[in-house]
mmCIF file of C-alpha atoms and ligand atoms in Angstrom:
data_model
loop_
_atom_site.group_PDB
_atom_site.id
_atom_site.type_symbol
_atom_site.label_atom_id
_atom_site.label_comp_id
_atom_site.label_asym_id
_atom_site.label_seq_id
_atom_site.Cartn_x
_atom_site.Cartn_y
_atom_site.Cartn_z
ATOM 1 C CA MET A 29 88.721 4.537 59.446
ATOM 2 C CA THR A 30 90.326 1.684 61.272
ATOM 3 C CA TRP A 31 89.350 -1.221 59.028
ATOM 4 C CA PRO A 32 92.075 -2.671 56.888
ATOM 5 C CA ALA A 33 91.335 -2.502 53.183
ATOM 6 C CA THR A 34 91.775 -6.229 52.873
ATOM 7 C CA ARG A 35 90.054 -9.046 54.658
ATOM 8 C CA MET A 36 92.175 -10.496 57.391
ATOM 9 C CA PRO A 37 92.691 -14.248 57.524
ATOM 10 C CA GLY A 38 91.794 -15.992 60.751
ATOM 11 C CA PHE A 39 89.156 -13.609 62.077
ATOM 12 C CA PRO A 40 88.736 -13.704 65.836
ATOM 13 C CA THR A 41 85.288 -15.190 66.405
ATOM 14 C CA HIS A 42 84.255 -13.106 69.358
ATOM 15 C CA PRO A 43 84.146 -9.307 69.501
ATOM 16 C CA SER A 44 83.872 -7.811 72.956
ATOM 17 C CA PRO A 45 80.522 -6.027 73.253
ATOM 18 C CA LYS A 46 80.941 -2.589 74.721
ATOM 19 C CA GLY A 47 77.301 -1.637 75.002
ATOM 20 C CA SER A 48 76.764 2.094 74.746
ATOM 21 C CA THR A 49 80.445 2.886 74.193
ATOM 22 C CA LEU A 50 80.443 1.275 70.723
ATOM 23 C CA THR A 51 82.636 3.180 68.334
ATOM 24 C CA HIS A 52 79.917 4.314 65.992
ATOM 25 C CA ASP A 53 82.491 6.175 63.888
ATOM 26 C CA THR A 54 83.731 2.905 62.457
ATOM 27 C CA LEU A 55 80.203 1.818 61.672
ATOM 28 C CA ALA A 56 79.481 5.233 60.152
ATOM 29 C CA SER A 57 82.275 4.611 57.660
ATOM 30 C CA LEU A 58 80.377 1.496 56.649
ATOM 31 C CA GLY A 59 77.145 3.463 56.184
ATOM 32 C CA TRP A 60 75.590 3.172 59.655
ATOM 33 C CA ASP A 61 73.303 6.173 60.217
ATOM 34 C CA ALA A 62 70.572 7.549 62.475
ATOM 35 C CA LEU A 63 67.828 5.493 60.828
ATOM 36 C CA TYR A 64 69.696 2.195 61.206
ATOM 37 C CA ARG A 65 70.416 3.157 64.811
ATOM 38 C CA THR A 66 66.698 3.650 65.451
ATOM 39 C CA GLU A 67 65.865 0.328 63.823
ATOM 40 C CA PHE A 68 68.540 -1.363 65.900
ATOM 41 C CA GLU A 69 67.309 0.203 69.171
ATOM 42 C CA PRO A 70 65.049 -2.738 70.206
ATOM 43 C CA TYR A 71 68.050 -5.102 70.042
ATOM 44 C CA ALA A 72 70.644 -2.751 71.526
ATOM 45 C CA ASP A 73 70.597 -4.296 75.010
ATOM 46 C CA VAL A 74 71.576 -7.762 73.885
ATOM 47 C CA ALA A 75 73.037 -7.392 70.421
ATOM 48 C CA VAL A 76 75.790 -5.621 68.481
ATOM 49 C CA PRO A 77 75.285 -4.221 64.976
ATOM 50 C CA GLY A 78 77.365 -5.418 62.054
ATOM 51 C CA ARG A 79 77.514 -5.395 58.278
ATOM 52 C CA VAL A 80 77.686 -8.537 56.150
ATOM 53 C CA VAL A 81 80.742 -8.415 53.869
ATOM 54 C CA ARG A 82 80.779 -11.949 52.525
ATOM 55 C CA VAL A 83 78.379 -14.900 52.487
ATOM 56 C CA ASP A 84 79.490 -18.492 52.104
ATOM 57 C CA ARG A 85 77.536 -21.704 52.450
ATOM 58 C CA GLY A 86 76.460 -21.841 56.088
ATOM 59 C CA ALA A 87 78.605 -18.933 57.261
ATOM 60 C CA ALA A 88 79.162 -15.227 56.706
ATOM 61 C CA ASP A 89 81.767 -12.601 57.521
ATOM 62 C CA VAL A 90 80.401 -9.593 59.388
ATOM 63 C CA LEU A 91 82.194 -6.355 60.275
ATOM 64 C CA THR A 92 81.319 -4.955 63.693
ATOM 65 C CA ALA A 93 82.596 -1.813 65.396
ATOM 66 C CA ASP A 94 85.243 -3.901 67.157
ATOM 67 C CA ASN A 95 86.181 -6.875 65.035
ATOM 68 C CA PRO A 96 85.349 -8.719 61.895
ATOM 69 C CA VAL A 97 83.549 -11.920 62.935
ATOM 70 C CA ARG A 98 82.473 -15.096 61.220
ATOM 71 C CA VAL A 99 78.912 -16.150 61.991
ATOM 72 C CA ALA A 100 76.926 -19.289 61.279
ATOM 73 C CA THR A 101 73.964 -18.592 59.017
ATOM 74 C CA ASP A 102 72.068 -21.879 59.145
ATOM 75 C CA THR A 103 69.870 -20.372 61.870
ATOM 76 C CA THR A 104 68.646 -17.337 59.909
ATOM 77 C CA ASP A 105 65.127 -17.533 58.450
ATOM 78 C CA GLU A 106 66.059 -15.639 55.351
ATOM 79 C CA PRO A 107 69.361 -15.953 53.456
ATOM 80 C CA LEU A 108 71.798 -13.151 54.283
ATOM 81 C CA ALA A 109 73.066 -10.907 51.520
ATOM 82 C CA VAL A 110 76.276 -8.931 51.212
ATOM 83 C CA GLY A 111 75.565 -5.405 52.447
ATOM 84 C CA ASP A 112 72.927 -6.449 54.992
ATOM 85 C CA TRP A 113 72.963 -4.791 58.413
ATOM 86 C CA VAL A 114 72.415 -7.357 61.144
ATOM 87 C CA ALA A 115 72.023 -7.570 64.913
ATOM 88 C CA LEU A 116 74.433 -10.161 66.322
ATOM 89 C CA VAL A 117 73.923 -11.931 69.634
ATOM 90 C CA ALA A 118 76.436 -14.017 71.553
ATOM 91 C CA THR A 119 75.723 -17.708 72.003
ATOM 92 C CA ASP A 120 76.554 -19.796 75.090
ATOM 93 C CA ASP A 121 79.710 -21.139 73.468
ATOM 94 C CA ARG A 122 80.974 -17.582 72.956
ATOM 95 C CA ARG A 123 80.228 -17.380 69.272
ATOM 96 C CA TRP A 124 77.950 -14.964 67.434
ATOM 97 C CA THR A 125 74.745 -15.593 65.542
ATOM 98 C CA VAL A 126 72.455 -13.337 63.556
ATOM 99 C CA ASP A 127 69.428 -12.351 65.587
ATOM 100 C CA THR A 128 67.803 -10.205 62.937
ATOM 101 C CA VAL A 129 68.422 -8.532 59.602
ATOM 102 C CA LEU A 130 67.567 -4.821 59.692
ATOM 103 C CA PRO A 131 65.068 -3.803 56.989
ATOM 104 C CA ARG A 132 66.778 -3.536 53.600
ATOM 105 C CA ARG A 133 66.573 -0.111 51.975
ATOM 106 C CA GLY A 134 66.893 -1.713 48.600
ATOM 107 C CA ALA A 135 68.722 -4.482 46.820
ATOM 108 C CA ILE A 136 69.871 -5.806 43.489
ATOM 109 C CA ARG A 137 67.826 -8.921 42.976
ATOM 110 C CA ARG A 138 67.960 -11.818 40.615
ATOM 111 C CA ALA A 139 64.715 -13.400 39.526
ATOM 112 C CA ALA A 140 63.845 -16.689 41.142
ATOM 113 C CA VAL A 141 65.715 -19.751 39.970
ATOM 114 C CA THR A 142 63.923 -23.031 39.377
ATOM 115 C CA GLY A 143 61.648 -24.030 42.181
ATOM 116 C CA GLU A 144 61.810 -20.783 44.141
ATOM 117 C CA SER A 145 59.319 -17.957 44.299
ATOM 118 C CA GLN A 146 61.690 -15.599 46.045
ATOM 119 C CA ALA A 147 64.161 -13.433 44.201
ATOM 120 C CA GLN A 148 67.763 -13.915 45.225
ATOM 121 C CA VAL A 149 69.436 -10.851 46.685
ATOM 122 C CA VAL A 150 72.759 -10.061 45.008
ATOM 123 C CA ALA A 151 73.656 -7.095 47.253
ATOM 124 C CA ALA A 152 71.695 -4.920 49.678
ATOM 125 C CA ASN A 153 71.653 -1.328 50.928
ATOM 126 C CA LEU A 154 73.485 0.281 48.011
ATOM 127 C CA ASP A 155 73.988 3.955 47.265
ATOM 128 C CA VAL A 156 75.582 3.675 43.836
ATOM 129 C CA VAL A 157 75.723 0.902 41.233
ATOM 130 C CA LEU A 158 78.701 1.070 38.855
ATOM 131 C CA ILE A 159 77.696 -0.704 35.664
ATOM 132 C CA ALA A 160 80.941 -1.939 34.110
ATOM 133 C CA VAL A 161 80.763 -2.009 30.310
ATOM 134 C CA PRO A 162 83.991 -2.969 28.500
ATOM 135 C CA ALA A 163 84.944 -0.965 25.412
ATOM 136 C CA ILE A 164 85.783 -4.256 23.688
ATOM 137 C CA PRO A 165 83.861 -6.270 22.550
ATOM 138 C CA GLU A 166 81.438 -3.599 21.369
ATOM 139 C CA PRO A 167 78.935 -2.872 24.170
ATOM 140 C CA ARG A 168 75.570 -4.610 24.010
ATOM 141 C CA ILE A 169 73.228 -1.682 24.584
ATOM 142 C CA GLY A 170 70.280 -3.894 25.563
ATOM 143 C CA MET A 171 72.274 -5.329 28.440
ATOM 144 C CA VAL A 172 73.267 -1.838 29.608
ATOM 145 C CA GLU A 173 69.651 -0.664 29.544
ATOM 146 C CA ARG A 174 68.626 -3.710 31.533
ATOM 147 C CA MET A 175 71.282 -3.116 34.185
ATOM 148 C CA VAL A 176 70.384 0.572 34.463
ATOM 149 C CA ALA A 177 66.765 -0.415 35.134
ATOM 150 C CA LEU A 178 67.923 -2.989 37.674
ATOM 151 C CA ALA A 179 70.087 -0.407 39.435
ATOM 152 C CA TRP A 180 67.260 2.161 39.651
ATOM 153 C CA ASP A 181 65.036 -0.603 40.988
ATOM 154 C CA SER A 182 67.497 -1.239 43.799
ATOM 155 C CA GLY A 183 67.067 2.297 45.079
ATOM 156 C CA ALA A 184 70.668 3.145 44.173
ATOM 157 C CA THR A 185 71.942 5.634 41.600
ATOM 158 C CA PRO A 186 73.382 3.949 38.498
ATOM 159 C CA VAL A 187 76.616 5.122 36.894
ATOM 160 C CA VAL A 188 77.727 3.590 33.605
ATOM 161 C CA VAL A 189 81.483 2.939 33.590
ATOM 162 C CA LEU A 190 83.138 2.291 30.240
ATOM 163 C CA THR A 191 86.030 0.013 31.218
ATOM 164 C CA LYS A 192 89.187 -0.820 29.234
ATOM 165 C CA ALA A 193 88.981 2.594 27.538
ATOM 166 C CA ASP A 194 92.675 2.158 26.611
ATOM 167 C CA LEU A 195 91.651 -0.476 24.054
ATOM 168 C CA VAL A 196 89.749 1.893 21.745
ATOM 169 C CA SER A 197 90.946 4.983 19.930
ATOM 170 C CA ASP A 198 87.733 6.970 20.411
ATOM 171 C CA PRO A 199 86.240 6.259 23.851
ATOM 172 C CA GLU A 200 84.285 9.551 23.570
ATOM 173 C CA THR A 201 82.125 8.071 20.785
ATOM 174 C CA VAL A 202 81.335 4.992 22.870
ATOM 175 C CA VAL A 203 80.570 7.187 25.886
ATOM 176 C CA ALA A 204 78.133 9.220 23.760
ATOM 177 C CA ASP A 205 76.383 6.034 22.554
ATOM 178 C CA LEU A 206 76.061 4.777 26.097
ATOM 179 C CA ALA A 207 74.776 8.146 27.315
ATOM 180 C CA ALA A 208 72.010 8.041 24.684
ATOM 181 C CA SER A 209 70.845 4.716 26.104
ATOM 182 C CA ALA A 210 70.964 5.833 29.708
ATOM 183 C CA PRO A 211 69.215 9.210 29.974
ATOM 184 C CA GLY A 212 70.017 11.076 33.175
ATOM 185 C CA VAL A 213 72.791 8.639 34.087
ATOM 186 C CA ASP A 214 76.474 9.649 34.391
ATOM 187 C CA VAL A 215 78.801 7.842 31.991
ATOM 188 C CA VAL A 216 82.504 7.688 32.886
ATOM 189 C CA ALA A 217 85.361 6.178 30.853
ATOM 190 C CA VAL A 218 88.164 4.508 32.814
ATOM 191 C CA SER A 219 91.195 2.349 32.242
ATOM 192 C CA ALA A 220 92.620 0.234 35.006
ATOM 193 C CA ALA A 221 95.626 -0.347 32.736
ATOM 194 C CA THR A 222 96.588 3.348 32.649
ATOM 195 C CA ASP A 223 94.636 4.522 35.735
ATOM 196 C CA GLY A 224 92.883 6.932 33.375
ATOM 197 C CA GLY A 225 89.562 8.287 34.634
ATOM 198 C CA LEU A 226 89.854 6.690 38.066
ATOM 199 C CA ASP A 227 89.713 10.074 39.779
ATOM 200 C CA ALA A 228 86.350 10.669 38.097
ATOM 201 C CA LEU A 229 85.009 7.763 40.173
ATOM 202 C CA ALA A 230 86.263 9.246 43.432
ATOM 203 C CA GLY A 231 83.187 11.454 43.723
ATOM 204 C CA TYR A 232 80.976 8.364 44.026
ATOM 205 C CA LEU A 233 83.219 6.597 46.521
ATOM 206 C CA GLN A 234 82.808 8.517 49.740
ATOM 207 C CA ASP A 235 83.044 7.569 53.370
ATOM 208 C CA GLY A 236 79.837 5.894 54.474
ATOM 209 C CA ARG A 237 78.694 5.173 50.914
ATOM 210 C CA THR A 238 78.216 1.726 49.423
ATOM 211 C CA VAL A 239 79.034 1.187 45.768
ATOM 212 C CA CYS A 240 78.364 -2.079 43.911
ATOM 213 C CA LEU A 241 80.088 -3.212 40.706
ATOM 214 C CA LEU A 242 77.823 -4.935 38.202
ATOM 215 C CA GLY A 243 78.525 -6.259 34.730
ATOM 216 C CA ARG A 244 79.131 -9.328 32.655
ATOM 217 C CA SER A 245 82.039 -11.664 33.245
ATOM 218 C CA GLY A 246 85.338 -10.259 31.985
ATOM 219 C CA ALA A 247 84.104 -6.660 32.051
ATOM 220 C CA GLY A 248 87.006 -5.722 34.307
ATOM 221 C CA LYS A 249 85.131 -5.308 37.603
ATOM 222 C CA SER A 250 87.711 -6.911 39.882
ATOM 223 C CA THR A 251 90.589 -5.228 38.052
ATOM 224 C CA LEU A 252 88.869 -1.880 38.605
ATOM 225 C CA ALA A 253 88.173 -2.735 42.244
ATOM 226 C CA ASN A 254 91.862 -3.542 42.782
ATOM 227 C CA ALA A 255 92.884 -0.280 41.119
ATOM 228 C CA LEU A 256 90.590 1.614 43.497
ATOM 229 C CA LEU A 257 91.858 -0.416 46.453
ATOM 230 C CA GLY A 258 95.460 0.149 45.477
ATOM 231 C CA ALA A 259 96.067 -3.549 46.126
ATOM 232 C CA GLU A 260 95.794 -6.843 44.260
ATOM 233 C CA HIS A 261 93.186 -8.092 46.677
ATOM 234 C CA LEU A 262 90.592 -9.576 44.341
ATOM 235 C CA ALA A 263 91.405 -12.332 41.868
ATOM 236 C CA THR A 264 91.257 -11.233 38.243
ATOM 237 C CA ARG A 265 91.327 -13.154 34.996
ATOM 238 C CA ASP A 266 94.764 -14.199 33.839
ATOM 239 C CA ILE A 267 95.618 -12.134 30.787
ATOM 240 C CA ARG A 268 97.213 -15.149 29.092
ATOM 241 C CA SER A 269 94.260 -17.527 29.399
ATOM 242 C CA ASP A 270 91.396 -16.869 26.993
ATOM 243 C CA GLY A 271 89.015 -17.586 29.910
ATOM 244 C CA LYS A 272 85.922 -17.786 27.707
ATOM 245 C CA GLY A 273 82.715 -18.246 29.662
ATOM 246 C CA ARG A 274 84.622 -18.660 32.890
ATOM 247 C CA HIS A 275 83.772 -16.544 35.900
ATOM 248 C CA THR A 276 86.876 -15.390 37.723
ATOM 249 C CA THR A 277 84.989 -13.924 40.666
ATOM 250 C CA THR A 278 82.862 -16.600 42.300
ATOM 251 C CA HIS A 279 81.445 -14.813 45.332
ATOM 252 C CA ARG A 280 80.278 -11.351 46.248
ATOM 253 C CA GLU A 281 82.464 -9.411 48.582
ATOM 254 C CA LEU A 282 82.366 -6.015 50.270
ATOM 255 C CA VAL A 283 85.729 -4.307 50.751
ATOM 256 C CA VAL A 284 86.427 -1.026 52.490
ATOM 257 C CA LEU A 285 88.421 1.405 50.355
ATOM 258 C CA PRO A 286 91.423 3.178 51.867
ATOM 259 C CA GLY A 287 90.066 6.544 50.707
ATOM 260 C CA GLY A 288 86.611 5.846 52.191
ATOM 261 C CA GLY A 289 83.528 4.057 50.939
ATOM 262 C CA CYS A 290 82.510 0.419 50.659
ATOM 263 C CA LEU A 291 82.882 -1.403 47.349
ATOM 264 C CA ILE A 292 81.076 -4.641 46.496
ATOM 265 C CA ASP A 293 82.562 -6.810 43.745
ATOM 266 C CA THR A 294 80.202 -9.365 42.195
ATOM 267 C CA PRO A 295 80.572 -12.321 39.815
ATOM 268 C CA GLY A 296 79.672 -11.607 36.177
ATOM 269 C CA LEU A 297 75.964 -11.307 35.428
ATOM 270 C CA LYS A 298 74.528 -12.916 32.324
ATOM 271 C CA GLY A 299 71.669 -10.465 32.206
ATOM 272 C CA VAL A 300 68.915 -13.012 31.856
ATOM 273 C CA GLY A 301 66.899 -13.662 34.946
ATOM 274 C CA LEU A 302 67.558 -10.271 36.447
ATOM 275 C CA TRP A 303 64.703 -8.946 38.475
ATOM 276 C CA LEU A 304 62.970 -6.031 36.831
ATOM 277 C CA GLY A 305 60.349 -3.891 38.467
ATOM 278 C CA ASP A 306 58.203 -1.130 36.971
ATOM 279 C CA ASP A 307 59.961 1.658 38.852
ATOM 280 C CA GLY A 308 63.375 0.791 37.477
ATOM 281 C CA LEU A 309 62.028 0.502 33.929
ATOM 282 C CA ASP A 310 60.233 3.841 34.163
ATOM 283 C CA ARG A 311 63.424 5.570 35.216
ATOM 284 C CA ALA A 312 65.707 3.763 32.778
ATOM 285 C CA PHE A 313 63.361 4.821 29.967
ATOM 286 C CA ALA A 314 62.622 8.284 31.297
ATOM 287 C CA ASP A 315 62.996 9.684 27.757
ATOM 288 C CA ILE A 316 59.974 7.621 26.624
ATOM 289 C CA GLU A 317 58.021 8.026 29.869
ATOM 290 C CA GLU A 318 58.224 11.801 29.437
ATOM 291 C CA LEU A 319 56.543 11.563 26.037
ATOM 292 C CA VAL A 320 53.696 9.254 27.057
ATOM 293 C CA PRO A 321 51.505 11.951 28.730
ATOM 294 C CA HIS A 322 51.610 13.871 25.436
ATOM 295 C CA CYS A 323 49.982 11.067 23.435
ATOM 296 C CA ARG A 324 46.472 12.015 22.301
ATOM 297 C CA PHE A 325 44.878 8.924 23.865
ATOM 298 C CA SER A 326 45.519 8.105 27.499
ATOM 299 C CA ASP A 327 45.571 4.372 26.681
ATOM 300 C CA CYS A 328 47.886 4.834 23.700
ATOM 301 C CA ARG A 329 49.934 1.708 22.941
ATOM 302 C CA HIS A 330 52.359 3.679 20.753
ATOM 303 C CA GLU A 331 51.800 1.344 17.836
ATOM 304 C CA THR A 332 49.613 2.959 15.184
ATOM 305 C CA GLU A 333 47.545 5.469 17.128
ATOM 306 C CA PRO A 334 47.148 8.961 15.685
ATOM 307 C CA GLY A 335 48.658 11.742 17.784
ATOM 308 C CA CYS A 336 51.146 9.365 19.469
ATOM 309 C CA ALA A 337 53.961 11.474 20.958
ATOM 310 C CA VAL A 338 56.353 8.500 21.093
ATOM 311 C CA LEU A 339 55.980 7.655 17.399
ATOM 312 C CA GLY A 340 56.118 11.390 16.705
ATOM 313 C CA ALA A 341 59.522 11.646 18.411
ATOM 314 C CA ILE A 342 60.799 8.681 16.401
ATOM 315 C CA ASP A 343 59.605 10.354 13.173
ATOM 316 C CA ALA A 344 61.241 13.611 14.219
ATOM 317 C CA GLY A 345 64.493 11.758 14.917
ATOM 318 C CA THR A 346 64.653 12.794 18.582
ATOM 319 C CA LEU A 347 64.033 9.260 19.891
ATOM 320 C CA PRO A 348 65.928 6.298 18.395
ATOM 321 C CA GLU A 349 63.493 3.565 17.286
ATOM 322 C CA ARG A 350 65.755 1.069 19.044
ATOM 323 C CA ARG A 351 64.861 2.634 22.403
ATOM 324 C CA LEU A 352 61.163 1.895 21.908
ATOM 325 C CA ALA A 353 61.997 -1.700 20.954
ATOM 326 C CA SER A 354 64.175 -2.126 24.096
ATOM 327 C CA TRP A 355 61.478 -0.629 26.277
ATOM 328 C CA ARG A 356 58.870 -3.058 24.890
ATOM 329 C CA LYS A 357 61.178 -6.035 25.296
ATOM 330 C CA LEU A 358 62.055 -5.266 28.912
ATOM 331 C CA GLN A 359 58.435 -4.508 29.787
ATOM 332 C CA ARG A 360 57.356 -7.890 28.433
ATOM 333 C CA GLU A 361 60.125 -9.492 30.447
ATOM 334 C CA ALA A 362 59.111 -7.722 33.655
ATOM 335 C CA VAL A 363 55.516 -8.849 33.206
ATOM 336 C CA TRP A 364 56.669 -12.403 32.584
ATOM 337 C CA ILE A 365 58.917 -12.495 35.645
ATOM 338 C CA ALA A 366 56.146 -11.079 37.845
ATOM 339 C CA ALA A 367 53.627 -13.603 36.524
ATOM 340 C CA ARG A 368 56.015 -16.517 37.007
ATOM 341 C CA THR A 369 56.800 -15.418 40.553
ATOM 342 C CA ASP A 370 53.103 -15.054 41.385
ATOM 343 C CA ALA A 371 52.372 -18.505 40.004
ATOM 344 C CA ARG A 372 55.144 -20.070 42.128
ATOM 345 C CA LEU A 373 53.990 -18.199 45.194
ATOM 346 C CA ARG A 374 50.443 -19.469 44.686
ATOM 347 C CA ALA A 375 51.675 -23.014 44.162
ATOM 348 C CA GLU A 376 53.766 -22.898 47.335
ATOM 349 C CA GLN A 377 50.896 -21.452 49.347
ATOM 350 C CA SER A 378 48.381 -24.016 48.173
ATOM 351 C CA LYS A 379 50.883 -26.784 48.969
ATOM 352 C CA LYS A 380 51.274 -25.370 52.470
ATOM 353 C CA TRP A 381 47.512 -25.170 52.954
ATOM 354 C CA ARG A 382 47.020 -28.722 51.674
ATOM 355 C CA ALA A 383 49.549 -29.916 54.256
ATOM 356 C CA ILE A 384 47.765 -28.017 57.011
ATOM 357 C CA HIS A 385 44.356 -29.384 55.990
ATOM 358 C CA GLN A 386 45.716 -32.930 55.975
ATOM 359 C CA GLU A 387 47.216 -32.375 59.395
ATOM 360 C CA VAL A 388 43.898 -31.019 60.707
ATOM 361 C CA ARG A 389 42.000 -33.978 59.283
ATOM 362 C CA ARG A 390 44.443 -36.436 60.798
ATOM 363 C CA SER A 391 44.714 -34.982 64.264
ATOM 364 C CA GLY A 392 41.473 -33.065 64.502
ATOM 365 C CA ARG A 393 43.289 -29.861 65.384
ATOM 366 C CA ILE A 394 45.946 -27.486 64.189
ATOM 367 C CA ARG A 395 49.308 -28.052 65.784
ATOM 368 C CA PRO A 396 50.883 -24.943 67.303
HETATM 369 N N1 GTP B 636 93.521 -3.413 28.483
HETATM 370 C C1 GTP B 636 92.824 -3.495 29.609
HETATM 371 N N2 GTP B 636 92.484 -4.700 30.101
HETATM 372 C C2 GTP B 636 91.783 -4.746 31.244
HETATM 373 C C3 GTP B 636 91.396 -3.583 31.934
HETATM 374 N N3 GTP B 636 90.681 -3.948 33.017
HETATM 375 C C4 GTP B 636 90.643 -5.302 33.016
HETATM 376 N N4 GTP B 636 91.288 -5.795 31.950
HETATM 377 C C5 GTP B 636 91.480 -7.222 31.630
HETATM 378 O O1 GTP B 636 90.210 -7.848 31.462
HETATM 379 C C6 GTP B 636 90.232 -9.177 31.952
HETATM 380 C C7 GTP B 636 89.052 -9.425 32.865
HETATM 381 O O2 GTP B 636 89.195 -8.642 34.028
HETATM 382 P P1 GTP B 636 88.487 -9.029 35.423
HETATM 383 O O3 GTP B 636 88.725 -7.848 36.308
HETATM 384 O O4 GTP B 636 88.896 -10.354 35.921
HETATM 385 O O5 GTP B 636 86.951 -9.082 34.990
HETATM 386 P P2 GTP B 636 85.654 -9.292 35.934
HETATM 387 O O6 GTP B 636 84.599 -8.353 35.446
HETATM 388 O O7 GTP B 636 86.024 -9.184 37.358
HETATM 389 O O8 GTP B 636 85.221 -10.787 35.560
HETATM 390 P P3 GTP B 636 84.391 -11.841 36.457
HETATM 391 O O9 GTP B 636 85.026 -11.885 37.805
HETATM 392 O O10 GTP B 636 84.475 -13.131 35.714
HETATM 393 O O11 GTP B 636 82.975 -11.323 36.516
HETATM 394 C C8 GTP B 636 91.589 -9.360 32.617
HETATM 395 O O12 GTP B 636 92.430 -10.070 31.750
HETATM 396 C C9 GTP B 636 92.088 -7.946 32.810
HETATM 397 O O13 GTP B 636 93.500 -7.862 32.782
HETATM 398 C C10 GTP B 636 91.779 -2.310 31.383
HETATM 399 O O14 GTP B 636 91.485 -1.220 31.901
HETATM 400 N N5 GTP B 636 92.495 -2.321 30.217
HETATM 401 MG MG1 MG B 637 85.803 -10.427 38.925
HETATM 402 ZN ZN1 ZN B 638 51.641 6.946 22.141
#
């Protein structure tokens, strides 16, 4: 590993392409593997591969095998996301631009904001999502369930991290509550204040792996990231200011950990407007999904039907009623988000076609 753990100010803007002698070891530490190499093959003659570590308005920082570089992004068709693998080409004025974004293996996405049909990508190509849940105030289970679903949806493995464990006398109880709401998901208690539990995270942070921190504002994400970095690299909330409703972290950033692995810190998520797909929901509610095939009727709605295995488990006390309520709520939300996105997509398409028809009528032909 040759990359410094912190971002260097004043990046050189021009790495020297070395063609076939690229030090793929450095890229491997960032997660570059045989499949990416194959996907990059068509560009290999003219381009160098790199990983996006930070995106600003109009520009992004990209790590390449040689140098970190800053690239203009106003030429890319699709907005870049932190974690993207890109092919960079040199321009005439000896700068670099993004030629293509290699296919994303998965991403954390936020549902479309007003006027857009496309989901916004929070971070791409993740192996693990650490869901930061502070011990105080008392965890909101619904939010945790939602983030677990979101993480599964991204193709990554979620891990629930109880942060600020030093603030409660019985973190084990909170861990048990969280575990009940996240079946099949590891739950780890940590304290950045005492460094307690940090070694339990080491197993997830390995060379070549990408780990993303997710959680509401003030959950302790950047503090945890700094503890893992062993440096005060990321800004954290001042302990003296009450900081209510304020986001300390304002941009997403990928940092390379000294012990190996890439860590992405993100600004606090409010939870609403997160993109939810069916796959993520099915996995986050695996305890309910397992029961469904045992319902007497294949179209059981788990409401009043006789022989319903889900209601049976609630009666027997093996499934908390709250889980069924959460599942219903998030399913409704997923349906709503999908419908809204479809409607926007249709509206945009019909607008495009109207414009084309007008153009055809005016000029008698379709412009190339
Ligand atoms: N007691 C205690 N306080 C902590 C711990 N970790 C973080 N904090 C405090 O929690 C506050 C918020 O921490 P941040 O790391 O800035 O939170 P964040 O999740 O990055 O917040 P945003 O960037 O706004 O999303 C700070 O005042 C930290 O000092 C911990 O392990 N124990
Ligand atoms: Mg932060
Ligand atoms: Zn049923």
